[in-house]
Each structure stands twice: as C-alpha cells, then as structure tokens.
Amino acid sequence: MKIFISTGEVSGDLQGSLLVEALYRQAQLQGLNLDIVALGGDRMAAAGATLLGNTTKIGAVGIIESLPFVFPTLKLQQKAKEYLHHESPDIVVLIDYMGPNISIGSYIRKTWPNLPIIWYIAPQEWVWSLGKGKTNKIVNLANKILAIFPEEANYFQQKGAKVTWVGHPIIDRIKIAPSREKARHNLGIKSETIAIALLPASRQQEVKYLMPVIFRAAQIIQEKLPQVNFLIPLSLESYRHPIEEAIKKYQLQAKIYPSLPQNNQKIQESKNLEILAAADLAIAKSGTVNLEIALLNIPQVVVYKVNPITVWIARNILRFSIPFMSPPNLVQMKAIVPELFQENATPENIVSEALELLLNSQHREKMIVNYQEMRHALGEEGVCCRAAQAILDSVLSGK
C-alpha cells in the first residue's frame, strides 16, 4: 500500500512522525505492507517515511515572511507532483500546511479525481477564516477531514465536510514525558533551582522577531532572580549558533539542549519533553509546543511577533483578527494562558506575566486547573492509532 503524506514546518513534521509510526503499527497488525513517501522533515524520516524533500526550514507565518520561501516551496511541490504522476499512491494525506497542500490537492483533483485525499489536522481556517474561498477548497478537496480540535470538527462539518474528530496527537506523545523529579534528576537540576524553559523559534522569522524580545525578558528576570537557570530545547540544529550568540549577548545563565548535535531524533524528542517537564515556567512562541507545556502542567507565557508590514496589511486591508493564537486557548476558545502579540510582546510585559506566574501561587494554580479542563477536551489516548486506522480503512474501502 502506497501512502503519500505532505506537511511542512517543525510542528507538521512532529505530527507527521507520530502518524507514520501509527500507520506502520496498524498495518503490521493487519498484515499490510506500507510504502510511505513524504514531504516533511527529519522526524518523519526517523519514523520510517522516505522523504522527497525537507519542508521544516521553509515555513513562515505572514505575507512578507513567506516571500523568501516561495520558490523553494514551488520546487518541492513540483517534485511531489512528479512523484504522484509516476508512482500512483493509494491515498494522499495532507497535514495542515494550507497553501502548498491546497496546491497539491488541487492538482490531484484535476488529474486523478478518484484518488482519496485525507486532510489530517485541517488548516486553522476555523480560527481566522478570511472568507469562504479557502474553506470551500479544503472541503471540496478532502474526502474526509480528521480533526484534532472539537471546534475544528464542528466548523468543517457545518461547511459540508465529512469529518471525524480523532482528538489531539499530543495526548499520545506526552505519555513518554518523565515526572518533574525524574526530569530534574536526569538533567542535574536541583529541586530548589528556579528553571525557566525558553522556546523562541521553530521558524527562521522567529529568530529575527521573537528571540531578542524573549531573551531580553530573560535577562531582566535574571537580574531580579539571580539564581534562575534557563533551559533552551533546540527545535532545529540550524538555530544553535544564533541562540548561542544571543545567550552571550544577553549574558544568560542558560543551557541549550542537546548540548551537542544529536543524530538520534528519538533521543532528542525525549530530551525536549524532559526539559519542559523540569521547568517551573515556560516562555514560548505560539505553536504546538504550548499544548505540550500545558499537558505537563507547566505555567507559560505565549509570545508572538511578525513583520510590522504584515500586521498592517492584515489589520487595515484584510481586516484580519483572531480570538486567540495559542492552541491551549483555541481548544475551548477561552483565555487559559496569557498571549502577548506584536506591540504587546515587549520584554516588560513578558517579565510581568512570568513573575506573576512564578511568584503568585493562586495565579499559577488557576492556570493548572484550566489545563485540566482543557485536557478533557482533547480526546482519549490512542489518537494516532485512530487516525492511522481511518486512513487505512479509506484505502481498503476505496473511499
């Protein structure tokens, strides 16, 4: 059975890797042989997919930010179309990655109208829809949408899509995370040490716009709490050097994990969860990692900045607005974690929110209670297996 999967960016690679592992598990149980080819990243390759191209470094959020990646993206799309033309997979799975995946999906619908397309984790049109156009394309391209958020499932179902809510795959991933005590023991961090995880970047634009703000906030916190240690898990090895330079610039008591380039992707994934589990607080960019932090019951401050021109166009021309940007808040459409976006994403605001969570036990405990409520809305364990089985069933049934 040939399966083609297309996704982009670091988060898509993570979700794709969990799905690939589950597909192989479910196929083995049923005596099926799989050949999985993908656009993705190192995590998916480590899980057993054959990569046509690596998309983890060519993702961006925003109009201006996306421009440098137009031609690399088009080149990988062409490679995918050539593969589809010559290899004829039995099913195509699209994971998020709206623009490129709409292009690939449209090509398939024109060329092979009967080839099943599953959209696993639909683009977040249900949050920031700019009109019916993109939503209609997603609905018309997909034979089925496997939704991970309850609101995502409701939105696309109301728009006419065939939808199955499977739950969020991070529920499965978080099972391998150690306790706080074990994580600190493994990392050599004393129980009384204040440890703050910094997660500034999984995209190149975040290194430019976000990391200086987060690291300046960390510097101020360090001045107020000299005993603090900062833990920085790498999302991509290519960000090691700029992060090392920033640590020196802001004179932070910080350590990057892994300390040396790590070839074993699974070990690195486990280490990243260990770092989060050991933290008293996280200051993080907006993304899937916010859910990991929440499921580990770590208080967090979510920060995001993009090019000012992008923001101006979005606000004044596209009339773009969103209720929330971080996944924990999107699950139930309520403010669980503080979000600091654009002009509000200042070092002073980050410090204020961070110290409130560190020093005010009532504020911290309220967030933990909200985390528990959010957790119940993410579904039951076995998400990846349910998604994988739905994909295999679609092939076997020819739908």
Tab-separated table of C-alpha atoms in Angstrom:
chain	number	residue	atom	x	y	z
A	1	MET	CA	0.000	0.000	0.000
A	2	LYS	CA	1.478	3.336	-1.071
A	3	ILE	CA	0.738	6.394	1.075
A	4	PHE	CA	1.898	9.918	0.270
A	5	ILE	CA	1.966	12.463	3.124
A	6	SER	CA	2.522	16.195	2.701
A	7	THR	CA	3.242	18.599	5.544
A	8	GLY	CA	5.516	21.489	6.443
A	9	GLU	CA	7.337	23.200	9.285
A	10	VAL	CA	8.577	21.752	12.571
A	11	SER	CA	5.125	21.116	14.057
A	12	GLY	CA	3.898	19.352	10.909
A	13	ASP	CA	6.981	17.151	10.946
A	14	LEU	CA	6.241	16.196	14.565
A	15	GLN	CA	2.589	15.383	13.847
A	16	GLY	CA	3.593	13.546	10.679
A	17	SER	CA	6.140	11.412	12.519
A	18	LEU	CA	3.563	10.326	15.103
A	19	LEU	CA	1.176	9.419	12.277
A	20	VAL	CA	3.821	7.480	10.328
A	21	GLU	CA	4.679	5.410	13.407
A	22	ALA	CA	0.985	4.688	13.986
A	23	LEU	CA	0.421	3.738	10.334
A	24	TYR	CA	3.208	1.170	10.494
A	25	ARG	CA	1.862	-0.219	13.785
A	26	GLN	CA	-1.680	-0.575	12.479
A	27	ALA	CA	-0.516	-2.015	9.152
A	28	GLN	CA	1.592	-4.634	10.909
A	29	LEU	CA	-1.400	-5.723	12.981
A	30	GLN	CA	-3.367	-6.254	9.760
A	31	GLY	CA	-0.576	-7.872	7.757
A	32	LEU	CA	-0.261	-4.927	5.360
A	33	ASN	CA	2.963	-3.746	3.741
A	34	LEU	CA	3.326	0.027	3.593
A	35	ASP	CA	5.434	2.340	1.477
A	36	ILE	CA	5.216	5.861	2.926
A	37	VAL	CA	6.707	8.750	0.948
A	38	ALA	CA	6.500	12.305	2.256
A	39	LEU	CA	7.238	15.975	2.199
A	40	GLY	CA	8.251	16.565	5.813
A	41	GLY	CA	11.337	16.547	7.975
A	42	ASP	CA	13.857	14.538	9.960
A	43	ARG	CA	11.297	13.290	12.481
A	44	MET	CA	9.215	11.714	9.722
A	45	ALA	CA	12.312	10.193	8.164
A	46	ALA	CA	13.295	8.724	11.551
A	47	ALA	CA	9.778	7.256	11.835
A	48	GLY	CA	10.222	5.403	8.534
A	49	ALA	CA	8.990	7.707	5.772
A	50	THR	CA	11.018	8.247	2.601
A	51	LEU	CA	11.445	11.999	2.180
A	52	LEU	CA	11.003	13.665	-1.199
A	53	GLY	CA	12.091	16.932	0.370
A	54	ASN	CA	12.551	18.634	3.731
A	55	THR	CA	9.943	21.314	4.451
A	56	THR	CA	10.856	22.151	8.067
A	57	LYS	CA	13.062	25.112	7.148
A	58	ILE	CA	10.859	26.787	4.546
A	59	GLY	CA	7.807	27.671	6.637
A	60	ALA	CA	6.674	31.116	7.684
A	61	VAL	CA	3.708	32.970	9.166
A	62	GLY	CA	2.794	36.185	7.390
A	63	ILE	CA	2.748	37.747	3.948
A	64	ILE	CA	6.186	39.379	3.968
A	65	GLU	CA	7.760	36.483	5.883
A	66	SER	CA	6.634	33.931	3.282
A	67	LEU	CA	8.234	35.642	0.280
A	68	PRO	CA	11.750	34.107	0.623
A	69	PHE	CA	10.215	30.617	0.626
A	70	VAL	CA	8.015	30.904	-2.462
A	71	PHE	CA	10.455	29.357	-4.927
A	72	PRO	CA	11.782	26.591	-2.614
A	73	THR	CA	8.162	25.642	-1.868
A	74	LEU	CA	7.209	25.600	-5.559
A	75	LYS	CA	10.229	23.416	-6.300
A	76	LEU	CA	9.183	20.843	-3.682
A	77	GLN	CA	5.596	20.938	-4.900
A	78	GLN	CA	6.787	20.127	-8.404
A	79	LYS	CA	8.795	17.227	-7.023
A	80	ALA	CA	5.683	15.954	-5.252
A	81	LYS	CA	3.610	16.215	-8.433
A	82	GLU	CA	6.221	14.246	-10.356
A	83	TYR	CA	6.144	11.537	-7.693
A	84	LEU	CA	2.348	11.391	-7.814
A	85	HIS	CA	2.430	11.127	-11.601
A	86	HIS	CA	4.923	8.262	-11.700
A	87	GLU	CA	4.141	6.270	-8.534
A	88	SER	CA	0.329	6.424	-8.218
A	89	PRO	CA	-0.129	6.198	-4.423
A	90	ASP	CA	-3.265	4.604	-3.000
A	91	ILE	CA	-4.064	7.589	-0.793
A	92	VAL	CA	-2.765	11.102	-0.058
A	93	VAL	CA	-2.679	12.541	3.463
A	94	LEU	CA	-2.368	16.305	3.854
A	95	ILE	CA	-1.317	17.667	7.251
A	96	ASP	CA	-2.089	21.373	7.848
A	97	TYR	CA	0.301	23.463	5.593
A	98	MET	CA	-2.568	25.243	3.855
A	99	GLY	CA	-1.129	26.975	0.759
A	100	PRO	CA	1.179	24.207	-0.509
A	101	ASN	CA	-1.305	21.460	0.353
A	102	ILE	CA	-4.182	23.200	-1.416
A	103	SER	CA	-1.930	23.367	-4.483
A	104	ILE	CA	-1.086	19.654	-4.287
A	105	GLY	CA	-4.698	18.724	-3.539
A	106	SER	CA	-5.990	20.777	-6.476
A	107	TYR	CA	-3.511	19.077	-8.808
A	108	ILE	CA	-4.694	15.660	-7.636
A	109	ARG	CA	-8.372	16.528	-8.053
A	110	LYS	CA	-7.795	17.672	-11.644
A	111	THR	CA	-5.549	14.770	-12.608
A	112	TRP	CA	-6.841	11.838	-10.539
A	113	PRO	CA	-10.332	12.760	-9.281
A	114	ASN	CA	-10.814	9.347	-7.670
A	115	LEU	CA	-7.604	9.334	-5.618
A	116	PRO	CA	-8.645	9.569	-1.916
A	117	ILE	CA	-7.401	12.622	-0.005
A	118	ILE	CA	-7.485	12.722	3.794
A	119	TRP	CA	-6.798	16.067	5.464
A	120	TYR	CA	-5.424	15.262	8.902
A	121	ILE	CA	-5.282	18.442	11.010
A	122	ALA	CA	-7.001	20.915	8.719
A	123	PRO	CA	-5.571	24.440	8.346
A	124	GLN	CA	-6.886	26.787	11.005
A	125	GLU	CA	-9.483	28.423	8.788
A	126	TRP	CA	-11.897	27.707	11.612
A	127	VAL	CA	-9.983	30.285	13.661
A	128	TRP	CA	-9.048	33.022	11.185
A	129	SER	CA	-11.177	32.463	8.088
A	130	LEU	CA	-10.829	35.388	5.674
A	131	GLY	CA	-13.822	34.281	3.624
A	132	LYS	CA	-15.435	31.218	2.105
A	133	GLY	CA	-12.814	30.620	-0.596
A	134	LYS	CA	-10.154	28.717	1.337
A	135	THR	CA	-12.689	26.842	3.460
A	136	ASN	CA	-14.577	25.672	0.358
A	137	LYS	CA	-11.331	24.496	-1.251
A	138	ILE	CA	-10.408	22.444	1.805
A	139	VAL	CA	-13.899	20.920	1.991
A	140	ASN	CA	-14.022	20.144	-1.746
A	141	LEU	CA	-10.524	18.651	-1.892
A	142	ALA	CA	-10.804	16.298	1.081
A	143	ASN	CA	-12.732	13.040	1.040
A	144	LYS	CA	-12.516	13.236	4.811
A	145	ILE	CA	-11.102	15.567	7.448
A	146	LEU	CA	-9.610	14.019	10.576
A	147	ALA	CA	-9.970	16.841	13.095
A	148	ILE	CA	-7.901	17.269	16.252
A	149	PHE	CA	-9.872	20.118	17.895
A	150	PRO	CA	-13.583	19.952	18.734
A	151	GLU	CA	-14.161	23.422	17.230
A	152	GLU	CA	-12.292	22.398	14.082
A	153	ALA	CA	-14.598	19.394	13.682
A	154	ASN	CA	-17.741	21.486	14.238
A	155	TYR	CA	-16.658	24.203	11.805
A	156	PHE	CA	-15.850	21.951	8.871
A	157	GLN	CA	-18.843	19.718	9.487
A	158	GLN	CA	-21.117	22.759	9.274
A	159	LYS	CA	-19.412	23.677	5.986
A	160	GLY	CA	-20.341	20.311	4.484
A	161	ALA	CA	-17.182	18.264	5.013
A	162	LYS	CA	-17.144	14.638	6.087
A	163	VAL	CA	-15.374	14.918	9.435
A	164	THR	CA	-14.140	12.543	12.116
A	165	TRP	CA	-12.853	14.008	15.370
A	166	VAL	CA	-9.934	11.833	16.477
A	167	GLY	CA	-8.516	14.000	19.276
A	168	HIS	CA	-5.119	15.685	19.545
A	169	PRO	CA	-1.990	13.542	18.878
A	170	ILE	CA	-0.018	15.328	21.588
A	171	ILE	CA	-2.117	13.298	24.048
A	172	ASP	CA	-0.233	10.212	22.841
A	173	ARG	CA	3.190	11.855	22.760
A	174	ILE	CA	3.008	13.253	26.279
A	175	LYS	CA	2.842	9.730	27.753
A	176	ILE	CA	6.621	9.359	27.385
A	177	ALA	CA	7.367	12.517	29.401
A	178	PRO	CA	9.059	11.977	32.799
A	179	SER	CA	7.906	13.452	36.097
A	180	ARG	CA	9.397	16.742	37.267
A	181	GLU	CA	11.553	14.929	39.827
A	182	LYS	CA	12.922	12.426	37.319
A	183	ALA	CA	13.495	15.087	34.670
A	184	ARG	CA	15.469	17.232	37.100
A	185	HIS	CA	17.473	14.251	38.289
A	186	ASN	CA	18.368	13.323	34.695
A	187	LEU	CA	19.330	16.893	33.828
A	188	GLY	CA	21.259	17.505	37.053
A	189	ILE	CA	18.970	20.330	38.208
A	190	LYS	CA	18.452	20.710	41.956
A	191	SER	CA	14.857	20.615	43.192
A	192	GLU	CA	15.068	24.143	44.643
A	193	THR	CA	16.503	25.722	41.465
A	194	ILE	CA	14.186	28.031	39.518
A	195	ALA	CA	14.265	26.740	35.945
A	196	ILE	CA	12.596	28.542	33.046
A	197	ALA	CA	12.293	26.966	29.602
A	198	LEU	CA	12.758	29.379	26.697
A	199	LEU	CA	11.299	28.339	23.339
A	200	PRO	CA	11.969	31.234	20.977
A	201	ALA	CA	11.945	29.743	17.496
A	202	SER	CA	10.903	26.942	15.173
A	203	ARG	CA	10.840	29.240	12.106
A	204	GLN	CA	13.588	31.479	10.756
A	205	GLN	CA	11.443	34.609	11.149
A	206	GLU	CA	11.107	33.891	14.885
A	207	VAL	CA	14.872	34.036	15.323
A	208	LYS	CA	14.699	37.612	13.993
A	209	TYR	CA	11.498	38.965	15.515
A	210	LEU	CA	10.871	36.890	18.615
A	211	MET	CA	14.129	35.678	20.108
A	212	PRO	CA	15.537	39.139	21.016
A	213	VAL	CA	12.343	40.041	22.885
A	214	ILE	CA	12.231	36.741	24.802
A	215	PHE	CA	15.944	36.826	25.643
A	216	ARG	CA	15.805	40.444	26.825
A	217	ALA	CA	12.902	39.457	29.101
A	218	ALA	CA	15.005	36.551	30.378
A	219	GLN	CA	17.838	38.970	31.123
A	220	ILE	CA	15.530	41.170	33.218
A	221	ILE	CA	14.188	38.126	35.094
A	222	GLN	CA	17.771	37.032	35.790
A	223	GLU	CA	18.539	40.478	37.241
A	224	LYS	CA	15.544	40.126	39.576
A	225	LEU	CA	16.112	36.417	40.356
A	226	PRO	CA	19.885	35.800	40.138
A	227	GLN	CA	19.509	32.089	40.952
A	228	VAL	CA	17.371	31.382	37.844
A	229	ASN	CA	18.529	28.928	35.157
A	230	PHE	CA	17.236	28.949	31.587
A	231	LEU	CA	16.712	25.751	29.595
A	232	ILE	CA	16.524	26.011	25.792
A	233	PRO	CA	15.459	22.977	23.740
A	234	LEU	CA	16.508	23.208	20.087
A	235	SER	CA	13.748	22.847	17.509
A	236	LEU	CA	16.249	22.745	14.630
A	237	GLU	CA	20.019	22.264	14.770
A	238	SER	CA	20.491	25.227	12.400
A	239	TYR	CA	19.330	27.587	15.173
A	240	ARG	CA	22.106	26.531	17.581
A	241	HIS	CA	24.597	29.225	16.535
A	242	PRO	CA	22.225	32.239	16.672
A	243	ILE	CA	20.913	31.053	20.036
A	244	GLU	CA	24.460	30.635	21.391
A	245	GLU	CA	25.288	34.169	20.212
A	246	ALA	CA	22.140	35.541	21.853
A	247	ILE	CA	22.956	33.801	25.151
A	248	LYS	CA	26.345	35.572	25.138
A	249	LYS	CA	24.815	38.912	24.167
A	250	TYR	CA	22.251	38.865	26.971
A	251	GLN	CA	24.624	37.118	29.418
A	252	LEU	CA	22.110	34.465	30.359
A	253	GLN	CA	22.665	31.530	32.677
A	254	ALA	CA	21.312	29.235	30.003
A	255	LYS	CA	21.957	25.828	28.521
A	256	ILE	CA	20.954	24.565	25.094
A	257	TYR	CA	19.652	21.011	24.768
A	258	PRO	CA	21.036	18.850	23.334
A	259	SER	CA	24.421	20.345	24.180
A	260	LEU	CA	25.929	18.733	21.070
A	261	PRO	CA	24.401	17.905	17.662
A	262	GLN	CA	22.207	14.834	18.124
A	263	ASN	CA	21.843	12.325	15.302
A	264	ASN	CA	19.229	10.186	17.049
A	265	GLN	CA	15.946	12.015	16.531
A	266	LYS	CA	14.008	9.921	19.059
A	267	ILE	CA	16.510	10.643	21.822
A	268	GLN	CA	16.292	14.350	21.038
A	269	GLU	CA	12.469	14.281	21.128
A	270	SER	CA	12.531	12.582	24.521
A	271	LYS	CA	15.081	15.120	25.778
A	272	ASN	CA	12.891	18.053	24.697
A	273	LEU	CA	9.978	16.707	26.751
A	274	GLU	CA	12.353	16.139	29.662
A	275	ILE	CA	13.432	19.790	29.552
A	276	LEU	CA	9.842	21.008	29.599
A	277	ALA	CA	8.933	18.637	32.438
A	278	ALA	CA	11.814	20.011	34.529
A	279	ALA	CA	10.758	23.658	34.176
A	280	ASP	CA	8.909	25.861	36.658
A	281	LEU	CA	7.761	28.126	33.832
A	282	ALA	CA	7.970	28.364	30.047
A	283	ILE	CA	8.213	31.450	27.863
A	284	ALA	CA	7.326	30.213	24.416
A	285	LYS	CA	6.435	31.159	20.887
A	286	SER	CA	2.923	30.234	19.806
A	287	GLY	CA	2.605	26.705	18.448
A	288	THR	CA	2.028	23.050	19.186
A	289	VAL	CA	4.629	23.203	21.956
A	290	ASN	CA	2.165	25.284	24.010
A	291	LEU	CA	-0.039	22.184	24.272
A	292	GLU	CA	2.901	20.030	25.359
A	293	ILE	CA	3.698	22.567	28.062
A	294	ALA	CA	0.060	22.670	29.175
A	295	LEU	CA	-0.272	18.881	29.336
A	296	LEU	CA	2.823	18.802	31.550
A	297	ASN	CA	1.132	21.330	33.868
A	298	ILE	CA	3.885	23.913	33.383
A	299	PRO	CA	2.733	27.566	33.624
A	300	GLN	CA	3.552	29.505	30.460
A	301	VAL	CA	3.583	32.865	28.739
A	302	VAL	CA	2.933	32.786	24.984
A	303	VAL	CA	4.564	35.421	22.788
A	304	TYR	CA	4.428	36.189	19.079
A	305	LYS	CA	5.688	38.863	16.681
A	306	VAL	CA	5.776	39.161	12.904
A	307	ASN	CA	6.927	41.785	10.392
A	308	PRO	CA	5.142	45.105	11.112
A	309	ILE	CA	4.171	45.374	7.427
A	310	THR	CA	2.408	42.001	7.659
A	311	VAL	CA	0.443	43.216	10.682
A	312	TRP	CA	-0.526	46.479	8.979
A	313	ILE	CA	-1.785	44.662	5.869
A	314	ALA	CA	-3.680	42.123	7.973
A	315	ARG	CA	-5.374	44.750	10.132
A	316	ASN	CA	-6.045	47.526	7.630
A	317	ILE	CA	-6.577	45.750	4.315
A	318	LEU	CA	-7.629	42.198	5.137
A	319	ARG	CA	-9.479	43.231	8.321
A	320	PHE	CA	-7.917	40.201	9.943
A	321	SER	CA	-8.485	39.381	13.608
A	322	ILE	CA	-8.373	36.207	15.676
A	323	PRO	CA	-9.822	35.414	19.113
A	324	PHE	CA	-6.706	33.513	20.229
A	325	MET	CA	-3.434	32.311	18.712
A	326	SER	CA	-2.138	29.589	21.053
A	327	PRO	CA	-3.537	26.023	20.963
A	328	PRO	CA	-4.403	25.844	24.701
A	329	ASN	CA	-6.716	28.830	24.290
A	330	LEU	CA	-8.111	27.556	20.992
A	331	VAL	CA	-9.228	24.208	22.414
A	332	GLN	CA	-12.172	25.725	24.257
A	333	MET	CA	-11.962	29.281	22.937
A	334	LYS	CA	-11.131	30.721	26.349
A	335	ALA	CA	-8.146	32.517	27.836
A	336	ILE	CA	-6.139	29.872	29.671
A	337	VAL	CA	-2.610	31.171	29.019
A	338	PRO	CA	-1.549	34.819	28.564
A	339	GLU	CA	-0.892	35.751	24.936
A	340	LEU	CA	1.331	38.716	24.060
A	341	PHE	CA	1.090	39.559	20.359
A	342	GLN	CA	3.027	42.139	18.334
A	343	GLU	CA	3.123	45.526	20.135
A	344	ASN	CA	2.153	43.826	23.410
A	345	ALA	CA	5.060	41.387	23.070
A	346	THR	CA	7.534	43.546	24.970
A	347	PRO	CA	10.210	42.344	27.398
A	348	GLU	CA	8.490	44.275	30.199
A	349	ASN	CA	5.113	42.600	29.575
A	350	ILE	CA	6.729	39.163	29.368
A	351	VAL	CA	8.540	39.764	32.665
A	352	SER	CA	5.335	40.942	34.343
A	353	GLU	CA	3.369	37.853	33.266
A	354	ALA	CA	6.262	35.494	34.039
A	355	LEU	CA	6.873	36.802	37.556
A	356	GLU	CA	3.144	36.717	38.297
A	357	LEU	CA	3.118	33.004	37.444
A	358	LEU	CA	6.343	32.271	39.304
A	359	LEU	CA	5.577	34.187	42.485
A	360	ASN	CA	1.784	34.162	42.735
A	361	SER	CA	0.668	30.665	43.678
A	362	GLN	CA	-3.032	31.494	43.243
A	363	HIS	CA	-2.476	32.681	39.672
A	364	ARG	CA	-0.381	29.618	38.906
A	365	GLU	CA	-2.896	27.189	40.399
A	366	LYS	CA	-5.757	28.735	38.408
A	367	MET	CA	-3.855	28.040	35.182
A	368	ILE	CA	-3.244	24.423	36.224
A	369	VAL	CA	-6.962	23.936	36.921
A	370	ASN	CA	-7.773	25.334	33.465
A	371	TYR	CA	-5.182	22.970	31.974
A	372	GLN	CA	-7.072	20.021	33.449
A	373	GLU	CA	-10.338	21.199	31.919
A	374	MET	CA	-8.617	21.701	28.568
A	375	ARG	CA	-7.109	18.211	28.753
A	376	HIS	CA	-10.565	16.613	28.855
A	377	ALA	CA	-11.489	18.394	25.616
A	378	LEU	CA	-8.538	16.888	23.701
A	379	GLY	CA	-9.921	13.366	23.490
A	380	GLU	CA	-8.763	9.983	24.731
A	381	GLU	CA	-5.399	8.288	24.237
A	382	GLY	CA	-4.903	6.364	21.013
A	383	VAL	CA	-5.373	9.411	18.766
A	384	CYS	CA	-2.656	8.462	16.309
A	385	CYS	CA	-3.902	4.886	16.016
A	386	ARG	CA	-7.437	6.120	15.348
A	387	ALA	CA	-6.169	8.481	12.653
A	388	ALA	CA	-3.970	5.785	11.095
A	389	GLN	CA	-6.817	3.254	11.052
A	390	ALA	CA	-9.152	5.769	9.404
A	391	ILE	CA	-6.565	6.294	6.662
A	392	LEU	CA	-6.032	2.580	6.097
A	393	ASP	CA	-9.795	1.984	6.087
A	394	SER	CA	-10.214	4.656	3.425
A	395	VAL	CA	-7.788	2.772	1.163
A	396	LEU	CA	-9.309	-0.635	1.836
A	397	SER	CA	-12.833	0.624	1.236
A	398	GLY	CA	-11.823	2.668	-1.807
A	399	LYS	CA	-13.306	5.862	-0.320
